[in-house]
CSV table of C-alpha atoms and ligand atoms in Angstrom, one decimal:
chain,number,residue,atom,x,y,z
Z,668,UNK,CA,87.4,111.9,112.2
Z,669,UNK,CA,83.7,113.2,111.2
Z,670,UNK,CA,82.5,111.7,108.4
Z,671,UNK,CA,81.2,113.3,105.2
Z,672,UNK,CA,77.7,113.2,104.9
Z,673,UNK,CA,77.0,116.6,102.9
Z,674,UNK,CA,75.4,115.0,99.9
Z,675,UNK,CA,73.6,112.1,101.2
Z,676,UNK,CA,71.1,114.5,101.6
Z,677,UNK,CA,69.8,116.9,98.7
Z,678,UNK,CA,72.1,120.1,98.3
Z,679,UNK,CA,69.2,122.3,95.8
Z,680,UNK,CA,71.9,122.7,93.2
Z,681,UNK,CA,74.1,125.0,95.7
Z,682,UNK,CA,77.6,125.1,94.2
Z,683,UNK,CA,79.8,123.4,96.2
Z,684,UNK,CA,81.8,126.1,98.8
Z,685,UNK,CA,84.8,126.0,101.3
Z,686,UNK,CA,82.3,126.6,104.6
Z,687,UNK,CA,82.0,125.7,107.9
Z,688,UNK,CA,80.3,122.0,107.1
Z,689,UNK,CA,82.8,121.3,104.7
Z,690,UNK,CA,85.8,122.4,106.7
Z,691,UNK,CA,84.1,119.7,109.8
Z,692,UNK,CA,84.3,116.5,107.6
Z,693,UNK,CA,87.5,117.7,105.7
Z,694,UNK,CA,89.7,114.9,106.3
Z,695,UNK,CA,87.3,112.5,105.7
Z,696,UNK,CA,86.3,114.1,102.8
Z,697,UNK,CA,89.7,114.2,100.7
Z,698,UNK,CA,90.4,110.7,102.0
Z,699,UNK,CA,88.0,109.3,100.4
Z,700,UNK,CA,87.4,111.8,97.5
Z,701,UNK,CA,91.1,111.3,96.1
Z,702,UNK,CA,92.6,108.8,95.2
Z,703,UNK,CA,96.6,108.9,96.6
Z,704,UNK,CA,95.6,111.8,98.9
Z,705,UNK,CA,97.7,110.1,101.8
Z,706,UNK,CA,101.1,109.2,99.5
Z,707,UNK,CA,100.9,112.9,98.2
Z,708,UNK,CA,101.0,114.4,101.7
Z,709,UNK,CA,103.9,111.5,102.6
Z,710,UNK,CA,105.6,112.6,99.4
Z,711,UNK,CA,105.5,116.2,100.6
Z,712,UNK,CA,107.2,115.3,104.0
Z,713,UNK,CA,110.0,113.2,102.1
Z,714,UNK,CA,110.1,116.6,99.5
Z,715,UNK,CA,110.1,118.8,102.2
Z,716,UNK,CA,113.8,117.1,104.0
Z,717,UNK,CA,115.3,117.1,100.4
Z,718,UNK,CA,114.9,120.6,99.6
Z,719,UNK,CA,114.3,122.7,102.2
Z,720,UNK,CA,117.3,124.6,102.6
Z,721,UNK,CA,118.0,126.6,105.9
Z,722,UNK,CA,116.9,130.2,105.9
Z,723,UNK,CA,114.2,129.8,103.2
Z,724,UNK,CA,110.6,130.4,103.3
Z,725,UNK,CA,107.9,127.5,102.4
Z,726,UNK,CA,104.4,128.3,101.3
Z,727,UNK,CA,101.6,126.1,101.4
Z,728,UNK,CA,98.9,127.4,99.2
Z,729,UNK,CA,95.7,126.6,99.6
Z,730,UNK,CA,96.5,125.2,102.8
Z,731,UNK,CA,92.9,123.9,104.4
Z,732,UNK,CA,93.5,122.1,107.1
Z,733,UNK,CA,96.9,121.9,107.1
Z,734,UNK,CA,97.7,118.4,106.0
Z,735,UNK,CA,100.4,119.7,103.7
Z,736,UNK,CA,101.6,122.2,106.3
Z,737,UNK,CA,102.2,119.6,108.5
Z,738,UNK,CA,103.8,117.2,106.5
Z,739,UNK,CA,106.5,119.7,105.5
Z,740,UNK,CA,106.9,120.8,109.2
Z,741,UNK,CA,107.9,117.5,110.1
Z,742,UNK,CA,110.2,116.8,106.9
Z,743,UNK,CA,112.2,119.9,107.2
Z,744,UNK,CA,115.5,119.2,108.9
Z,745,UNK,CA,117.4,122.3,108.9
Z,746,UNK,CA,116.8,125.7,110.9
Z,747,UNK,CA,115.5,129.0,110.4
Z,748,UNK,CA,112.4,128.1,107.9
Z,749,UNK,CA,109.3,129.6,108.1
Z,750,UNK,CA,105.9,127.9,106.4
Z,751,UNK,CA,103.5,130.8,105.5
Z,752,UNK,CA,100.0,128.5,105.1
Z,753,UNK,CA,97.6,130.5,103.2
Z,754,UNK,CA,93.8,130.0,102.5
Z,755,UNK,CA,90.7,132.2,101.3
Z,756,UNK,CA,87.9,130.2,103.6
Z,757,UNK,CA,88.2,131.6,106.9
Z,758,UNK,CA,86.5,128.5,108.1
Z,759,UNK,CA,89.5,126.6,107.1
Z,760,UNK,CA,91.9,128.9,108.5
Z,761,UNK,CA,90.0,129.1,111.8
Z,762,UNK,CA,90.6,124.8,112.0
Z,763,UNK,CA,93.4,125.4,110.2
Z,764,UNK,CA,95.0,127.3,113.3
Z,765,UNK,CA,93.2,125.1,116.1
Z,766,UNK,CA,94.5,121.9,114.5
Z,767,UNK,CA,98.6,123.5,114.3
Z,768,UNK,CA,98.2,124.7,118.0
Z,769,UNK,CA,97.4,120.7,118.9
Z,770,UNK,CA,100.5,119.7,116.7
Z,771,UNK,CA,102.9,122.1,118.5
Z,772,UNK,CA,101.4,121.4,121.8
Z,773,UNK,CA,102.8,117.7,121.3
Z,774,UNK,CA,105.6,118.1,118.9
Z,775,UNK,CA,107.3,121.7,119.8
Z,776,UNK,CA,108.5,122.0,116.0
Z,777,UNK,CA,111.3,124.2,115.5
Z,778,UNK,CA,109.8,125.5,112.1
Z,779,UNK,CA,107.2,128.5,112.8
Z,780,UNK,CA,103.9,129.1,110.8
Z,781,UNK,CA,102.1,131.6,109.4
Z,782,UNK,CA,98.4,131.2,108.8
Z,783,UNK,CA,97.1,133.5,106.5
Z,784,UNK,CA,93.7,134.2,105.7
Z,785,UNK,CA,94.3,135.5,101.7
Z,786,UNK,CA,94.1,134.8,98.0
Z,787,UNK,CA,96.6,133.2,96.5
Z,788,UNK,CA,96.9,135.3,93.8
Z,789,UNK,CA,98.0,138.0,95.9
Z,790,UNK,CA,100.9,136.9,97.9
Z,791,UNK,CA,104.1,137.7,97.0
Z,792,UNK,CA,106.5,134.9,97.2
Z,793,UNK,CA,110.2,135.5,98.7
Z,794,UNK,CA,113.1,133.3,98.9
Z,795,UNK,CA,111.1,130.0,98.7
Z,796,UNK,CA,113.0,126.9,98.3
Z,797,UNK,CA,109.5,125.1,98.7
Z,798,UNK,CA,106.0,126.1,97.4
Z,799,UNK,CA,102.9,123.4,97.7
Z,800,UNK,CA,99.6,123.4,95.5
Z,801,UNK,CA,97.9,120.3,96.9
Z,802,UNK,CA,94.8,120.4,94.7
Z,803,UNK,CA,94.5,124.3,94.6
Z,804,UNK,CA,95.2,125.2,91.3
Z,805,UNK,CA,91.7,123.5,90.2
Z,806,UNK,CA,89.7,126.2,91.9
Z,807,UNK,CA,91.2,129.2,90.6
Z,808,UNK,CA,89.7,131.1,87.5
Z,809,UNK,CA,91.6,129.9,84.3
Z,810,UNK,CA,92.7,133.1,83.4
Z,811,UNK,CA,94.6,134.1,86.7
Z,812,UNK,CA,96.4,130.5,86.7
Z,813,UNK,CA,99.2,131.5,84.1
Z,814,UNK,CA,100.2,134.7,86.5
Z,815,UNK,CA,100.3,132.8,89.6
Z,816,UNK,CA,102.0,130.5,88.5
Z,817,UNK,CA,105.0,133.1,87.1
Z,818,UNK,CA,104.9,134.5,90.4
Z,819,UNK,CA,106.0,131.4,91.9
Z,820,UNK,CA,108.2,130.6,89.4
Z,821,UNK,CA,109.7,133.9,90.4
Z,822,UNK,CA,109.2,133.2,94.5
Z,823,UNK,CA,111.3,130.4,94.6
Z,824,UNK,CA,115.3,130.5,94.8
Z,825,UNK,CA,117.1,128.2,92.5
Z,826,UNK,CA,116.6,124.7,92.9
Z,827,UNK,CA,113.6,125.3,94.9
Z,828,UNK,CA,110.7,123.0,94.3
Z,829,UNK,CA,107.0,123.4,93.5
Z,830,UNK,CA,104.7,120.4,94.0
Z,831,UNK,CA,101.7,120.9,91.8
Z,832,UNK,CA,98.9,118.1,92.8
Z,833,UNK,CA,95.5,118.5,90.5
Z,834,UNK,CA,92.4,116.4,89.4
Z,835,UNK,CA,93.0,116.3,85.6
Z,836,UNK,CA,91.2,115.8,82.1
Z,837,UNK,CA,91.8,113.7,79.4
Z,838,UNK,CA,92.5,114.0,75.8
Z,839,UNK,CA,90.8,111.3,75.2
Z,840,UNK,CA,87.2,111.8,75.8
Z,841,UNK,CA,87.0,107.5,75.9
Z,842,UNK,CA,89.9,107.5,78.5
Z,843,UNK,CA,88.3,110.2,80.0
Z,844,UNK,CA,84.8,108.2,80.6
Z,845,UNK,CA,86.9,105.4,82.2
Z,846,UNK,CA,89.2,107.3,84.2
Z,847,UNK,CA,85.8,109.2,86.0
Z,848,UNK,CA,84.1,105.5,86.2
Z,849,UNK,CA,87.3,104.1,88.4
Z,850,UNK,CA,87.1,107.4,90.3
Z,851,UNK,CA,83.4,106.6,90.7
Z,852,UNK,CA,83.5,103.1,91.9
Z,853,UNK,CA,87.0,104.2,94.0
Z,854,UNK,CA,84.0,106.8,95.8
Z,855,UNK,CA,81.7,104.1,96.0
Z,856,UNK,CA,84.5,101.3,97.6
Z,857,UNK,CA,84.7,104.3,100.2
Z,858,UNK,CA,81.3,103.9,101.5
Z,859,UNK,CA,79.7,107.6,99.4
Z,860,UNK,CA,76.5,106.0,97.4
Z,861,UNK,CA,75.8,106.5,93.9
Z,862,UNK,CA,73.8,109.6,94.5
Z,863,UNK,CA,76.4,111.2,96.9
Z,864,UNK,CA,78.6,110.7,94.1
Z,865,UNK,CA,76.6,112.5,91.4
Z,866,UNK,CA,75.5,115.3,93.8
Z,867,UNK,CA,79.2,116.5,94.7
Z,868,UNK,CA,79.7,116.1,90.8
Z,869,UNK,CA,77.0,118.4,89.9
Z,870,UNK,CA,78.0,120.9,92.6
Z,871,UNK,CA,81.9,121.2,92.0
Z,872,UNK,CA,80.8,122.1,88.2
Z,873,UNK,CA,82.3,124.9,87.0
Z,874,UNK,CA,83.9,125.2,90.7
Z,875,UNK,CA,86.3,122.4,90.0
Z,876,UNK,CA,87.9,123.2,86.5
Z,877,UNK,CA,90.5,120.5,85.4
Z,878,UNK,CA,93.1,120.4,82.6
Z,879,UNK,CA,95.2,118.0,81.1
Z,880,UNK,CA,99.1,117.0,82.1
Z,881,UNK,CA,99.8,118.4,78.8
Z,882,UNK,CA,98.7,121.6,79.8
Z,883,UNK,CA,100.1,121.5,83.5
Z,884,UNK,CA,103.4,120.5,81.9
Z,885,UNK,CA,103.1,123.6,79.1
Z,886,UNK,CA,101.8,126.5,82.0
Z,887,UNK,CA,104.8,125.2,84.2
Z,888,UNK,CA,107.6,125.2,81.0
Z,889,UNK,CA,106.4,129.0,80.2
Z,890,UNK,CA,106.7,129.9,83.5
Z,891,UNK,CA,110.3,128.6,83.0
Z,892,UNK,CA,110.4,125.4,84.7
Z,893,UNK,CA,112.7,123.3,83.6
Z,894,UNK,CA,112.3,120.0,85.2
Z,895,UNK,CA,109.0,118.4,85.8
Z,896,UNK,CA,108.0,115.2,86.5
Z,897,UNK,CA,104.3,113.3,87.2
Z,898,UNK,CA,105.8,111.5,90.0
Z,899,UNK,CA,102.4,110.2,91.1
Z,900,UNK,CA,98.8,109.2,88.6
Z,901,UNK,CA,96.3,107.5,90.1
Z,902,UNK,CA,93.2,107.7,87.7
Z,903,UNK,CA,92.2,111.6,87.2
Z,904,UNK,CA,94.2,112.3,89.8
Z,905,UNK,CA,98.1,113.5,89.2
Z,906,UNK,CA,100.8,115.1,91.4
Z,907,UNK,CA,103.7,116.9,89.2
Z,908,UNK,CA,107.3,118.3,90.6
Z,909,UNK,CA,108.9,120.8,89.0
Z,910,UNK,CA,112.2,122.4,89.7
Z,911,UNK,CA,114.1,126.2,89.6
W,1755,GEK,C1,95.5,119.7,101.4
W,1755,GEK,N1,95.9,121.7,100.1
W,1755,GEK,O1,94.8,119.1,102.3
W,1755,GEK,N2,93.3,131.6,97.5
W,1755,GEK,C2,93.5,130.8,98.6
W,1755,GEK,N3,92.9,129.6,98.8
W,1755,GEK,C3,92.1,129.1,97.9
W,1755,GEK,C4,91.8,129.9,96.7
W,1755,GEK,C5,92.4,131.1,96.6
W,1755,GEK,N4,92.3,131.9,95.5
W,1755,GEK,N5,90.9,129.1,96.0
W,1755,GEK,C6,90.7,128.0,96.7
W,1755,GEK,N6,91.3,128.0,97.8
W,1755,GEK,C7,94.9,121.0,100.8
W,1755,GEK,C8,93.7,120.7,100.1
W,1755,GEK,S1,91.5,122.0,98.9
W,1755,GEK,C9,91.2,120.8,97.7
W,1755,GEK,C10,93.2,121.9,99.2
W,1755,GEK,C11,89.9,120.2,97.6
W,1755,GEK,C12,91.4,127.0,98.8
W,1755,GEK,C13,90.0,126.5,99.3
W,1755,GEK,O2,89.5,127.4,100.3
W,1755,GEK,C14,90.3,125.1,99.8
W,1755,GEK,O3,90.6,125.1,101.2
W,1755,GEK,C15,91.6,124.7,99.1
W,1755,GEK,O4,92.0,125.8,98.3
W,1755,GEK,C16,91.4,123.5,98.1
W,1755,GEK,O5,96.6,119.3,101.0
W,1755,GEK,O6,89.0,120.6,98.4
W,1755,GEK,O7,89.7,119.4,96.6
């Protein structure tokens, strides 16, 4: 795995983007950027054999590299699915494709997959019994967040299942300090210096937008979710379910 070095050296205040250097150290990156990266992508395999019904479509939104993608290939246990991966960065769908040609070359999966180079906000979701947002939401413009999430609502067939991963805020601006020092020294425990640290910081402003739980759990409810759970908090850091 390359490692990350992007911000060891100075970045002149670039916000941060979804490129080709980025896309290289990728893996590296999320492992050591979030905190329960690995269990989420575990959980999403386990998800993925529970609900997964034959037939259905899957969609991994915001797909990168893949991780996700993969995770649900391997989960799902029944035939005729179909995972349609989808990202905007066309260096991640470029490594995106490469690294699911070396999966099937050793694992011959019996689920195909779709890469798709697009926005989010303009797929139209059919007959989904599973739909992934592993740390996607966060990127997109506040106001388009309340559509696309409507539409997915909408996508999935009942008792389908949206996993909704996302850094988050608190309410508390003290339990908010804390929470970003863990996250800091968590960063720091992973070998990124102090400086790293504060560079990616300063260039995911405004890039990066969090919310709170609260909010996740209020966007999901008027969409009309019924069932959602945090199944998974590790500092700023939360992964939520929620059911059709
Ligand atoms: C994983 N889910 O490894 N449409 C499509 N893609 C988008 C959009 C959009 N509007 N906005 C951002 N992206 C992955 C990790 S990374 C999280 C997801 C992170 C894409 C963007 O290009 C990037 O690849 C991804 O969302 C977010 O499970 O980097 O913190």
């Amino acid at each position: 795995m390359t490692s990350d070095k992007i911000y060891d050296k100075p970045s002149d205040d670039k916000p941060f983007r979804f490129n080709d250097e980025v896309a290289k150290v990728f893996p590296d990156m999320l492992r050591r950027s979030i905190p329960g990266y690995d269990a989420t992508i575990e959980a999403i395999g386990s998800l993925a054999a529970r609900y997964v019904l034959q037939d259905t479509n899957c969609y991994d939104l915001g797909c990168s590299l893949g991780a996700a993608t993969i995770a649900m290939r391997q989960g799902i246990d029944t035939p005729g699915c179909r995972i349609v991966a989808v990202d905007t960065a066309p260096a991640m769908t470029k490594r995106c494709r490469e690294i699911l040609a070396e999966d099937d070359r050793q694992f011959t999966p019996a689920t195909p997959v779709e890469v798709l180079r697009a926005d989010i906000r303009d797929i139209e979701f059919k007959n989904a019994s599973m739909i992934v947002l592993n740390y996607t939401l966060q990127f997109l413009p506040m106001i388009d967040r309340n559509a696309l999430m409507r539409s997915i609502y909408d996508g999935l067939n009942d008792g389908g299942l949206l996993v909704l991963s996302e850094k988050v805020v608190d309410e508390i601006p003290e339990m908010e300090e804390l929470l970003v020092d863990l996250h800091r020294e968590h960063k720091q425990r992973n070998d990124y210096s102090a400086l790293e640290v504060s560079r990616k910081r300063a260039a995911l402003d405004n890039v990066l937008i969090p919310e709170t739980v609260a909010a996740h759990r209020s966007r999901l409810a008027e969409a009309g979710f019924s069932h959602t759970a945090v199944w998974l908090r590790y500092f700023n850091f939360v992964s939520i379910i929620a059911i059709r």
